[in-house]
Short mmCIF file of C-alpha atoms in Angstrom, two decimals:
data_model
loop_
_atom_site.label_atom_id
_atom_site.label_comp_id
_atom_site.label_asym_id
_atom_site.label_seq_id
_atom_site.Cartn_x
_atom_site.Cartn_y
_atom_site.Cartn_z
CA MET A 68 2.89 -15.97 -0.17
CA LEU A 69 3.62 -15.61 3.53
CA SER A 70 5.73 -17.93 5.61
CA ARG A 71 7.83 -17.47 8.72
CA SER A 72 10.97 -18.62 6.92
CA ARG A 73 10.51 -16.97 3.50
CA GLY A 74 8.67 -13.74 4.35
CA VAL A 75 6.04 -12.14 2.12
CA ASP A 76 5.83 -12.17 -1.67
CA VAL A 77 3.60 -9.72 -3.51
CA CYS A 78 2.92 -10.94 -7.03
CA ASP A 79 1.31 -9.36 -10.06
CA SER A 80 0.94 -12.77 -11.70
CA ASP A 81 -0.01 -16.13 -10.21
CA PRO A 82 3.14 -18.12 -9.25
CA GLY A 83 1.04 -21.20 -8.51
CA PHE A 84 1.02 -20.94 -4.70
CA PRO A 85 -2.21 -20.75 -2.71
CA ILE A 86 -3.39 -17.13 -2.47
CA GLY A 87 -3.79 -15.90 1.11
CA VAL A 88 -5.08 -12.41 0.28
CA TRP A 89 -6.25 -10.87 -2.94
CA LEU A 90 -5.99 -7.04 -3.00
CA GLU A 91 -7.99 -5.07 -5.54
CA THR A 92 -7.28 -1.34 -5.81
CA GLU A 93 -5.89 1.37 -8.05
CA VAL A 94 -2.20 2.29 -7.80
CA PRO A 95 -2.92 5.87 -6.60
CA VAL A 96 -4.99 4.53 -3.69
CA LEU A 97 -2.24 2.16 -2.57
CA THR A 98 0.28 4.98 -2.98
CA ARG A 99 -1.78 7.29 -0.72
CA VAL A 100 -1.97 4.53 1.91
CA TRP A 101 1.79 3.91 1.66
CA LEU A 102 2.53 7.63 1.97
CA GLY A 103 0.29 7.88 5.03
CA GLU A 104 -2.16 10.27 3.31
CA THR A 105 -5.01 7.87 4.14
CA THR A 106 -5.36 4.72 6.20
CA TRP A 107 -6.21 1.15 5.25
CA ALA A 108 -9.42 1.46 7.26
CA ALA A 109 -10.47 4.66 5.47
CA ALA A 110 -9.70 3.18 2.04
CA LEU A 111 -11.70 0.05 2.91
CA ARG A 112 -14.66 2.13 4.16
CA ALA A 113 -14.58 4.21 0.96
CA GLU A 114 -14.45 0.97 -1.04
CA ALA A 115 -11.29 2.28 -2.71
CA LEU A 116 -9.64 -1.06 -2.04
CA ARG A 117 -11.00 -4.53 -1.44
CA LEU A 118 -9.39 -7.48 0.32
CA THR A 119 -10.48 -11.06 -0.33
CA GLY A 120 -9.11 -14.05 1.56
CA ASP A 121 -9.06 -15.60 4.97
CA SER A 122 -9.89 -13.09 7.69
CA ALA A 123 -6.60 -13.47 9.59
CA SER A 124 -4.56 -12.70 6.47
CA CYS A 125 -6.81 -9.76 5.55
CA ARG A 126 -6.37 -8.29 9.04
CA ALA A 127 -2.57 -8.82 8.84
CA LEU A 128 -2.04 -7.30 5.38
CA PRO A 129 -1.67 -3.66 6.56
CA ALA A 130 1.27 -4.71 8.75
CA TRP A 131 2.91 -6.58 5.86
CA LEU A 132 2.77 -3.51 3.62
CA ASP A 133 3.68 -0.92 6.23
CA VAL A 134 3.66 2.80 5.43
CA SER A 135 6.73 4.47 4.00
CA PRO A 136 9.34 5.70 6.47
CA PHE A 137 8.89 9.08 4.74
CA ALA A 138 5.17 9.21 5.63
CA ALA A 139 5.98 11.02 8.88
CA VAL A 140 8.01 13.76 7.13
CA GLU A 141 6.10 17.04 7.07
CA ARG A 142 5.28 18.25 3.58
CA ALA A 143 6.45 21.65 2.32
CA SER A 144 3.83 24.39 2.57
CA GLU A 145 4.24 25.07 -1.14
CA PRO A 146 5.92 23.17 -3.98
CA LEU A 147 9.47 24.04 -4.91
CA SER A 148 10.03 25.79 -8.21
CA ARG A 149 11.57 23.67 -10.96
CA TRP A 150 13.56 26.63 -12.24
CA PRO A 151 16.28 28.42 -10.29
CA ARG A 152 15.38 31.94 -9.31
CA GLY A 153 17.41 34.90 -10.34
#
């Protein structure tokens, strides 16, 4: 649900309110979008996620679920070892 006074609610079960946007995707796809590894537009083009609802809400959804603040952090060139060296 979206309202100016109450903000946005993302629900995994129907609370009984009218649904503005229905998002269908797999968790890894949404995670890659949130981490900035892919964009909403690219995921939509690849049919990795699907939005159903009124067009204004579908266009607004990417701004409601903005990318992580860590998305801009450069990744390490190689993974860190789990075990201390030496």
